[in-house]
Amino acid sequence: MGGSGSRLSKELLVEYQDLTFLTKQEILLAHRWFCELLPQEHRSVEESLQARVSLEQILSLPELKRLIALHRAAVKIAMQSAWPSACNTANPFKERICRVFSTSPTRDSLSFEDFLDLLSVFSDTATPDIKSHYAFRIFDFDDDGTLNREDLSQLVNCLTGEGEDTRLSASEMKQLIDNILEESDIDRDGTINLSEFQHVISRSPDFASSFKIVL
Amino acid sequence: MLRQWSVQASGEPEPEPAGEELWEQEMERRCSSQEPVRLLPYAMVDKRFIRQLREPEGVKTSCWQQWRHRQQTAGRRLGEAARRLARGCGLWEGALYEIGGLFGTGIQSYFTFLRFLLLLNLLTLLLTTSFVLLPLTWLRPPDRGPALNFTLQCPGGHQPQTGVPKFNNLLWNVLTGRAFNNTYLFYGAYRAGPESSSVYSIRLAYLLSPLACLLLCFCGILRRMVKGLPQKMFLGQDYRSPLSAKVFSSWDFCIQGQEAATIKKHEISNEFKVELEEGRHLLMVQHQTRAQRACHLLTYLRVNILIGLLVVGAISAIFWATKYSQDNKEESLFLLLQYLPPGVIALVNFLGPLLFVFLVQLENYPPNTEVNLTLIWCVVLKLASLGMFSFSLGQTLLCFGRNKTSCESYGYNACDYQCWENSVGEELYKLSIFNFLLTVAFTFLVSLPRRLLVERFSGRFWAWLDREEFLLPKNVLDIVEGQTVTWMGLFYCPLLPLLNSIFVFLTFYIKKYTLLRNSRASPRPFRASSSIFFFQLVLILGLLLAAVPLGYVVSSIRSSWDCGLFTNYSAPWQVVPELVALRLPPPSQRILHYLGSHAFSFPLLILLSLVLTVCVSQSQASARAIRGLRKQLVWQVQEKWHLVDDLSRLMSEPGSGDSLGPASPHSRGSRPRSFCPGFPCPGSPGPRASRPEPSLEDPNGLRGVRVPARSCRFPSGSEL
């Protein structure tokens, strides 16, 4: 925690502030967090920027509940929970989130900059445009650029959970997906593309407040 | 990447696949656009890359550009800070976050609403203090002149009470407000010299500050309401939130913890099932015969008329209770009678919703209709009870609809009340205190024991009883009632916002305690956006309910002869014409006269109607255009399908298919390709400039890459 060698340089901080929606304290805290996951000898600044953390390590982080004293209590509480809530076991989209934001060839590990991107998109000040863009990518389970029926049914299954009483029956699922496509598929090609998705989302004022992690 | 760009620079045309051409166009577009890099939906490496393309390192940015960049950053930071300030200075951020994480944004919006109300009250207080109280204490106007020495002609010869209570207990005096009779809490203690002799008109400030506060609150609430307005119904679809928007925005990413997630999944599942059932019900209704529809309508009317009768009964009970309490002010059951009206109001608002729920459930409506109907009637009951309360007060004090000689001669019931504004202020003060005490009592005397008992004993009864459910609409209505009472009392009891701020502040912690310890989650989810809209709507209704009596009193009712600021005026509003005549030069007076006359308001009305007509016709034209464009879009896609079918037919004929391999971008696909606006991303055919990623090795190999029939990918960074 706050090791002597792991302080980000000023230029790097300014650059990150320029490229994301995060404030300086949030970036610093994210960096400290990230260093916690690395083995002790690799915690210098240069190595932390190059290192990658696997999905399993990230998922193990809910155990990390230590309070890190920082300037504002709100950021402290928010950031303390931000990491777990992005990728913890309670979030049904955890794998998709990690996959979307990862830049590694195998798409299963996050670097520090990927993590910053993640926090930036989920932050309060991110524009609805960018949030809806990433939401589309998260919901696109087969990564083909459109939401087809399989994507939608996987999405609904994630939302309702796997329990017997919460799962929707096959006919209900079909009715639901038919309704969704009827409302959002403007060009009637059987799939929802990015523009249609953004159009639907723009009519829902709920979206911005639910698609965020930090207050 | 560098190779491609150098190819372009050298002007050599190369046969590029269509994908690459698109990619370059996209890159050019991104580089030349002015939008900040952070707004681009790409990974960090790509954003850096684009930024480098825009401003290559070799080129020095001029001082002007650097200065502008700094200004923009500073402006952005200032905007963010101002937004945080407007949202409440970061008050209670941690608690709100915790609640949102455990219970979702629906219940969190209630607590955000509490914070908003606290802000409104503090602002009102600030306005009142700075315009009325501070000048009053500073200018120190002369004390009241000798008391008006005339005896009132009252039947029965009794004179108005001077306000000295029979019981001199301090606690009772505080609870009924008698202890503060001569303080600045109530109207009666304010004094001012004649208008012609003072520099600053306390009367004008006192008159205008409630009106200004109400206007500001109205604007603030309206702004918030518009933000939460579901923006769908205006395109001719039916009056329901689109299901697709619900599906896409239903997961609360703020939730942490496994149990909260499980509860949320249950909620979402229930919501979907309910929506689907509603849809089926709607379909069924559309296929009903006329007789069935008439029958349905009759049952609808029946339930509503029944509930309406109950509401009428309830508010007449309130009317009688208020009258009784006012008529028997000095009886032996003093305190009980003092608190009789608030007690009856609370009882009515407690039993009413239970009865409504029971009656509505008898009728077997679809779930959404049930909930909405109950909610509407609860709101009506709440506001009607407050309205009836103020009406019956008016009747007692100002003789509405009654013929009492004292009212006719003095303009108010002077024989019974020396200072009627103080009486009104006291009643509202009591109502406010009673509501708060009731909240506290309910939490600690009902919810807490219930939870303890349910935890301790296990049996069928206790399992059925379970912990209290945190009913969002009920809590919202309670807090809105408190705020409406505060607004009603702005003129009579100017420091009531201070009291209400303290109550709202304490209510936050009490409700948070109840929520976290004594309650369980409600099975019916309350969407945050419709909640925000609903809360603000009820608040606006409360504000209008408070503003109407205030306007009436200020413009037409005679103030007390003996106390307060407006003793010599026929109505408080008369101060304004007097001041206009005294202070303003004649041209301004003429202008103001004109603005207040009919000759101005009729043309204004006509102008506003014209503007409204233009707006409405414009929106109708836009709706028509949207319909036309949607049809065009569908036709275009169908045309694409036809072309693809034709092509595949042509290509399947023997002898023509070999030259075009499946690698061609024009290969037939089972579906037409859909290009999303973000396609292609800089990660797709193109190497990285700085990062040593494995994809750099073979930019050439990408040329022959098979652009997949299933189109748009979002490769980022080093995926290729």
PDB file of C-alpha atoms in Angstrom, chain B residues 274-453:
ATOM      1  CA  VAL B 274     -45.365  -8.797 -15.260  1.00  0.00           C
ATOM      2  CA  GLU B 275     -44.663  -6.884 -18.454  1.00  0.00           C
ATOM      3  CA  LEU B 276     -45.282  -9.925 -20.576  1.00  0.00           C
ATOM      4  CA  GLU B 277     -48.522 -10.556 -18.761  1.00  0.00           C
ATOM      5  CA  GLU B 278     -49.534  -6.956 -19.345  1.00  0.00           C
ATOM      6  CA  GLY B 279     -48.812  -7.397 -23.011  1.00  0.00           C
ATOM      7  CA  ARG B 280     -50.948 -10.502 -23.217  1.00  0.00           C
ATOM      8  CA  HIS B 281     -53.723  -8.768 -21.319  1.00  0.00           C
ATOM      9  CA  LEU B 282     -53.588  -5.839 -23.699  1.00  0.00           C
ATOM     10  CA  LEU B 283     -53.897  -8.157 -26.665  1.00  0.00           C
ATOM     11  CA  MET B 284     -56.838  -9.831 -25.035  1.00  0.00           C
ATOM     12  CA  VAL B 285     -58.513  -6.520 -24.350  1.00  0.00           C
ATOM     13  CA  GLN B 286     -58.140  -5.475 -27.948  1.00  0.00           C
ATOM     14  CA  HIS B 287     -60.087  -8.510 -29.019  1.00  0.00           C
ATOM     15  CA  GLN B 288     -62.981  -7.996 -26.688  1.00  0.00           C
ATOM     16  CA  THR B 289     -66.471  -7.546 -27.930  1.00  0.00           C
ATOM     17  CA  ARG B 290     -68.324  -4.355 -27.266  1.00  0.00           C
ATOM     18  CA  ALA B 291     -70.431  -5.861 -24.499  1.00  0.00           C
ATOM     19  CA  GLN B 292     -67.342  -7.093 -22.712  1.00  0.00           C
ATOM     20  CA  ARG B 293     -65.754  -3.709 -23.011  1.00  0.00           C
ATOM     21  CA  ALA B 294     -68.800  -2.012 -21.522  1.00  0.00           C
ATOM     22  CA  CYS B 295     -68.815  -4.486 -18.676  1.00  0.00           C
ATOM     23  CA  HIS B 296     -65.139  -3.844 -18.059  1.00  0.00           C
ATOM     24  CA  LEU B 297     -65.740  -0.117 -18.004  1.00  0.00           C
ATOM     25  CA  LEU B 298     -68.548  -0.518 -15.519  1.00  0.00           C
ATOM     26  CA  THR B 299     -66.398  -2.427 -13.060  1.00  0.00           C
ATOM     27  CA  TYR B 300     -63.739   0.241 -13.466  1.00  0.00           C
ATOM     28  CA  LEU B 301     -66.256   2.959 -12.658  1.00  0.00           C
ATOM     29  CA  ARG B 302     -67.621   1.001  -9.753  1.00  0.00           C
ATOM     30  CA  VAL B 303     -64.308   0.712  -7.991  1.00  0.00           C
ATOM     31  CA  ASN B 304     -63.417   4.322  -8.610  1.00  0.00           C
ATOM     32  CA  ILE B 305     -66.730   5.648  -7.376  1.00  0.00           C
ATOM     33  CA  LEU B 306     -66.462   3.561  -4.238  1.00  0.00           C
ATOM     34  CA  ILE B 307     -62.999   4.816  -3.500  1.00  0.00           C
ATOM     35  CA  GLY B 308     -64.082   8.359  -4.317  1.00  0.00           C
ATOM     36  CA  LEU B 309     -66.839   8.113  -1.744  1.00  0.00           C
ATOM     37  CA  LEU B 310     -64.368   6.896   0.830  1.00  0.00           C
ATOM     38  CA  VAL B 311     -62.112   9.854   0.101  1.00  0.00           C
ATOM     39  CA  VAL B 312     -65.004  12.281   0.458  1.00  0.00           C
ATOM     40  CA  GLY B 313     -65.911  10.698   3.781  1.00  0.00           C
ATOM     41  CA  ALA B 314     -62.349  10.959   4.955  1.00  0.00           C
ATOM     42  CA  ILE B 315     -61.931  14.610   4.177  1.00  0.00           C
ATOM     43  CA  SER B 316     -65.219  15.554   5.766  1.00  0.00           C
ATOM     44  CA  ALA B 317     -63.955  13.842   8.910  1.00  0.00           C
ATOM     45  CA  ILE B 318     -60.948  16.111   8.732  1.00  0.00           C
ATOM     46  CA  PHE B 319     -63.176  19.119   8.259  1.00  0.00           C
ATOM     47  CA  TRP B 320     -65.209  18.350  11.355  1.00  0.00           C
ATOM     48  CA  ALA B 321     -62.154  17.576  13.394  1.00  0.00           C
ATOM     49  CA  THR B 322     -60.578  20.921  12.552  1.00  0.00           C
ATOM     50  CA  LYS B 323     -63.737  22.822  13.287  1.00  0.00           C
ATOM     51  CA  TYR B 324     -64.195  21.042  16.586  1.00  0.00           C
ATOM     52  CA  SER B 325     -60.637  21.694  17.598  1.00  0.00           C
ATOM     53  CA  GLN B 326     -60.882  25.379  16.789  1.00  0.00           C
ATOM     54  CA  ASP B 327     -64.233  25.816  18.475  1.00  0.00           C
ATOM     55  CA  ASN B 328     -63.116  24.245  21.691  1.00  0.00           C
ATOM     56  CA  LYS B 329     -59.749  25.743  22.088  1.00  0.00           C
ATOM     57  CA  GLU B 330     -59.772  26.258  25.824  1.00  0.00           C
ATOM     58  CA  GLU B 331     -61.447  23.106  27.038  1.00  0.00           C
ATOM     59  CA  SER B 332     -59.969  20.785  29.575  1.00  0.00           C
ATOM     60  CA  LEU B 333     -58.786  18.222  27.072  1.00  0.00           C
ATOM     61  CA  PHE B 334     -56.565  20.969  25.834  1.00  0.00           C
ATOM     62  CA  LEU B 335     -53.672  19.203  24.264  1.00  0.00           C
ATOM     63  CA  LEU B 336     -55.633  16.368  22.781  1.00  0.00           C
ATOM     64  CA  LEU B 337     -57.895  18.778  21.020  1.00  0.00           C
ATOM     65  CA  GLN B 338     -54.966  20.853  19.871  1.00  0.00           C
ATOM     66  CA  TYR B 339     -53.547  17.850  18.092  1.00  0.00           C
ATOM     67  CA  LEU B 340     -56.856  16.472  16.879  1.00  0.00           C
ATOM     68  CA  PRO B 341     -56.633  17.663  13.255  1.00  0.00           C
ATOM     69  CA  PRO B 342     -53.113  16.314  12.668  1.00  0.00           C
ATOM     70  CA  GLY B 343     -54.154  13.080  14.345  1.00  0.00           C
ATOM     71  CA  VAL B 344     -57.186  12.647  12.145  1.00  0.00           C
ATOM     72  CA  ILE B 345     -55.173  13.456   9.018  1.00  0.00           C
ATOM     73  CA  ALA B 346     -52.574  10.862   9.955  1.00  0.00           C
ATOM     74  CA  LEU B 347     -55.214   8.260  10.722  1.00  0.00           C
ATOM     75  CA  VAL B 348     -57.018   8.869   7.462  1.00  0.00           C
ATOM     76  CA  ASN B 349     -53.805   8.620   5.479  1.00  0.00           C
ATOM     77  CA  PHE B 350     -52.894   5.414   7.235  1.00  0.00           C
ATOM     78  CA  LEU B 351     -56.186   3.580   6.799  1.00  0.00           C
ATOM     79  CA  GLY B 352     -56.965   4.955   3.375  1.00  0.00           C
ATOM     80  CA  PRO B 353     -54.233   3.226   1.385  1.00  0.00           C
ATOM     81  CA  LEU B 354     -54.934  -0.093   3.099  1.00  0.00           C
ATOM     82  CA  LEU B 355     -58.568   0.095   2.099  1.00  0.00           C
ATOM     83  CA  PHE B 356     -57.710   1.171  -1.429  1.00  0.00           C
ATOM     84  CA  VAL B 357     -55.334  -1.727  -1.908  1.00  0.00           C
ATOM     85  CA  PHE B 358     -57.954  -4.138  -0.641  1.00  0.00           C
ATOM     86  CA  LEU B 359     -60.706  -2.781  -2.870  1.00  0.00           C
ATOM     87  CA  VAL B 360     -58.575  -2.603  -5.977  1.00  0.00           C
ATOM     88  CA  GLN B 361     -57.294  -6.104  -5.536  1.00  0.00           C
ATOM     89  CA  LEU B 362     -60.849  -7.430  -5.494  1.00  0.00           C
ATOM     90  CA  GLU B 363     -61.209  -6.452  -9.094  1.00  0.00           C
ATOM     91  CA  ASN B 364     -58.395  -8.464 -10.675  1.00  0.00           C
ATOM     92  CA  TYR B 365     -56.735  -5.830 -12.757  1.00  0.00           C
ATOM     93  CA  PRO B 366     -53.354  -6.337 -14.364  1.00  0.00           C
ATOM     94  CA  PRO B 367     -50.620  -5.559 -11.859  1.00  0.00           C
ATOM     95  CA  ASN B 368     -49.478  -2.245 -13.326  1.00  0.00           C
ATOM     96  CA  THR B 369     -53.003  -0.880 -13.383  1.00  0.00           C
ATOM     97  CA  GLU B 370     -53.536  -1.949  -9.789  1.00  0.00           C
ATOM     98  CA  VAL B 371     -50.459  -0.228  -8.553  1.00  0.00           C
ATOM     99  CA  ASN B 372     -51.036   2.954 -10.543  1.00  0.00           C
ATOM    100  CA  LEU B 373     -54.648   3.217  -9.463  1.00  0.00           C
ATOM    101  CA  THR B 374     -53.794   2.787  -5.809  1.00  0.00           C
ATOM    102  CA  LEU B 375     -51.004   5.291  -6.101  1.00  0.00           C
ATOM    103  CA  ILE B 376     -53.197   7.920  -7.737  1.00  0.00           C
ATOM    104  CA  TRP B 377     -55.849   7.601  -5.085  1.00  0.00           C
ATOM    105  CA  CYS B 378     -53.288   7.806  -2.285  1.00  0.00           C
ATOM    106  CA  VAL B 379     -51.928  11.008  -3.750  1.00  0.00           C
ATOM    107  CA  VAL B 380     -55.438  12.416  -4.121  1.00  0.00           C
ATOM    108  CA  LEU B 381     -56.255  11.541  -0.528  1.00  0.00           C
ATOM    109  CA  LYS B 382     -53.099  13.104   0.809  1.00  0.00           C
ATOM    110  CA  LEU B 383     -53.467  16.360  -1.056  1.00  0.00           C
ATOM    111  CA  ALA B 384     -57.206  16.551  -0.469  1.00  0.00           C
ATOM    112  CA  SER B 385     -56.737  16.164   3.266  1.00  0.00           C
ATOM    113  CA  LEU B 386     -54.273  19.028   3.340  1.00  0.00           C
ATOM    114  CA  GLY B 387     -56.553  21.121   1.167  1.00  0.00           C
ATOM    115  CA  MET B 388     -59.537  20.453   3.356  1.00  0.00           C
ATOM    116  CA  PHE B 389     -57.496  21.280   6.429  1.00  0.00           C
ATOM    117  CA  SER B 390     -56.576  24.697   5.101  1.00  0.00           C
ATOM    118  CA  PHE B 391     -60.128  25.282   3.892  1.00  0.00           C
ATOM    119  CA  SER B 392     -61.628  24.523   7.273  1.00  0.00           C
ATOM    120  CA  LEU B 393     -59.060  26.743   8.946  1.00  0.00           C
ATOM    121  CA  GLY B 394     -60.076  29.440   6.545  1.00  0.00           C
ATOM    122  CA  GLN B 395     -63.664  28.890   7.382  1.00  0.00           C
ATOM    123  CA  THR B 396     -63.099  29.245  11.096  1.00  0.00           C
ATOM    124  CA  LEU B 397     -60.769  32.182  10.922  1.00  0.00           C
ATOM    125  CA  LEU B 398     -62.016  34.027   7.909  1.00  0.00           C
ATOM    126  CA  CYS B 399     -65.613  32.925   7.746  1.00  0.00           C
ATOM    127  CA  PHE B 400     -65.735  31.506   4.238  1.00  0.00           C
ATOM    128  CA  GLY B 401     -69.316  30.885   3.393  1.00  0.00           C
ATOM    129  CA  ARG B 402     -70.561  31.843   6.797  1.00  0.00           C
ATOM    130  CA  ASN B 403     -72.234  34.956   7.955  1.00  0.00           C
ATOM    131  CA  LYS B 404     -70.693  36.243  11.072  1.00  0.00           C
ATOM    132  CA  THR B 405     -70.978  39.866  11.944  1.00  0.00           C
ATOM    133  CA  SER B 406     -67.433  40.169  13.152  1.00  0.00           C
ATOM    134  CA  CYS B 407     -66.159  38.913   9.825  1.00  0.00           C
ATOM    135  CA  GLU B 408     -68.217  41.334   7.884  1.00  0.00           C
ATOM    136  CA  SER B 409     -67.083  44.353   9.804  1.00  0.00           C
ATOM    137  CA  TYR B 410     -63.476  43.522  10.316  1.00  0.00           C
ATOM    138  CA  GLY B 411     -62.677  41.197   7.441  1.00  0.00           C
ATOM    139  CA  TYR B 412     -61.768  38.296   9.665  1.00  0.00           C
ATOM    140  CA  ASN B 413     -63.080  36.647  12.769  1.00  0.00           C
ATOM    141  CA  ALA B 414     -61.784  39.322  15.077  1.00  0.00           C
ATOM    142  CA  CYS B 415     -63.931  38.355  18.010  1.00  0.00           C
ATOM    143  CA  ASP B 416     -62.289  34.997  18.462  1.00  0.00           C
ATOM    144  CA  TYR B 417     -58.802  35.664  17.207  1.00  0.00           C
ATOM    145  CA  GLN B 418     -56.674  38.606  17.978  1.00  0.00           C
ATOM    146  CA  CYS B 419     -54.002  37.648  15.478  1.00  0.00           C
ATOM    147  CA  TRP B 420     -55.333  35.134  13.002  1.00  0.00           C
ATOM    148  CA  GLU B 421     -52.087  34.717  11.119  1.00  0.00           C
ATOM    149  CA  ASN B 422     -50.456  33.489  14.277  1.00  0.00           C
ATOM    150  CA  SER B 423     -53.195  30.922  14.713  1.00  0.00           C
ATOM    151  CA  VAL B 424     -52.707  29.626  11.209  1.00  0.00           C
ATOM    152  CA  GLY B 425     -48.972  29.542  11.764  1.00  0.00           C
ATOM    153  CA  GLU B 426     -49.441  27.598  14.963  1.00  0.00           C
ATOM    154  CA  GLU B 427     -51.667  25.031  13.298  1.00  0.00           C
ATOM    155  CA  LEU B 428     -49.143  24.422  10.549  1.00  0.00           C
ATOM    156  CA  TYR B 429     -46.340  24.300  13.069  1.00  0.00           C
ATOM    157  CA  LYS B 430     -48.221  21.643  15.045  1.00  0.00           C
ATOM    158  CA  LEU B 431     -48.881  19.629  11.906  1.00  0.00           C
ATOM    159  CA  SER B 432     -45.219  19.719  10.977  1.00  0.00           C
ATOM    160  CA  ILE B 433     -44.045  18.612  14.408  1.00  0.00           C
ATOM    161  CA  PHE B 434     -46.672  15.925  14.606  1.00  0.00           C
ATOM    162  CA  ASN B 435     -45.643  14.394  11.291  1.00  0.00           C
ATOM    163  CA  PHE B 436     -42.043  14.213  12.364  1.00  0.00           C
ATOM    164  CA  LEU B 437     -42.851  12.746  15.770  1.00  0.00           C
ATOM    165  CA  LEU B 438     -45.057  10.198  14.086  1.00  0.00           C
ATOM    166  CA  THR B 439     -42.205   9.115  11.820  1.00  0.00           C
ATOM    167  CA  VAL B 440     -39.908   8.701  14.804  1.00  0.00           C
ATOM    168  CA  ALA B 441     -42.546   6.892  16.825  1.00  0.00           C
ATOM    169  CA  PHE B 442     -43.370   4.549  13.980  1.00  0.00           C
ATOM    170  CA  THR B 443     -39.742   3.622  13.507  1.00  0.00           C
ATOM    171  CA  PHE B 444     -38.946   2.969  17.108  1.00  0.00           C
ATOM    172  CA  LEU B 445     -42.252   1.750  18.419  1.00  0.00           C
ATOM    173  CA  VAL B 446     -43.520  -0.333  15.544  1.00  0.00           C
ATOM    174  CA  SER B 447     -40.791  -1.366  13.105  1.00  0.00           C
ATOM    175  CA  LEU B 448     -38.133  -2.082  15.657  1.00  0.00           C
ATOM    176  CA  PRO B 449     -40.255  -4.292  17.937  1.00  0.00           C
ATOM    177  CA  ARG B 450     -41.637  -6.038  14.883  1.00  0.00           C
ATOM    178  CA  ARG B 451     -38.189  -6.916  13.695  1.00  0.00           C
ATOM    179  CA  LEU B 452     -37.108  -8.067  17.138  1.00  0.00           C
ATOM    180  CA  LEU B 453     -40.160 -10.252  17.520  1.00  0.00           C
TER     181      LEU B 453
END
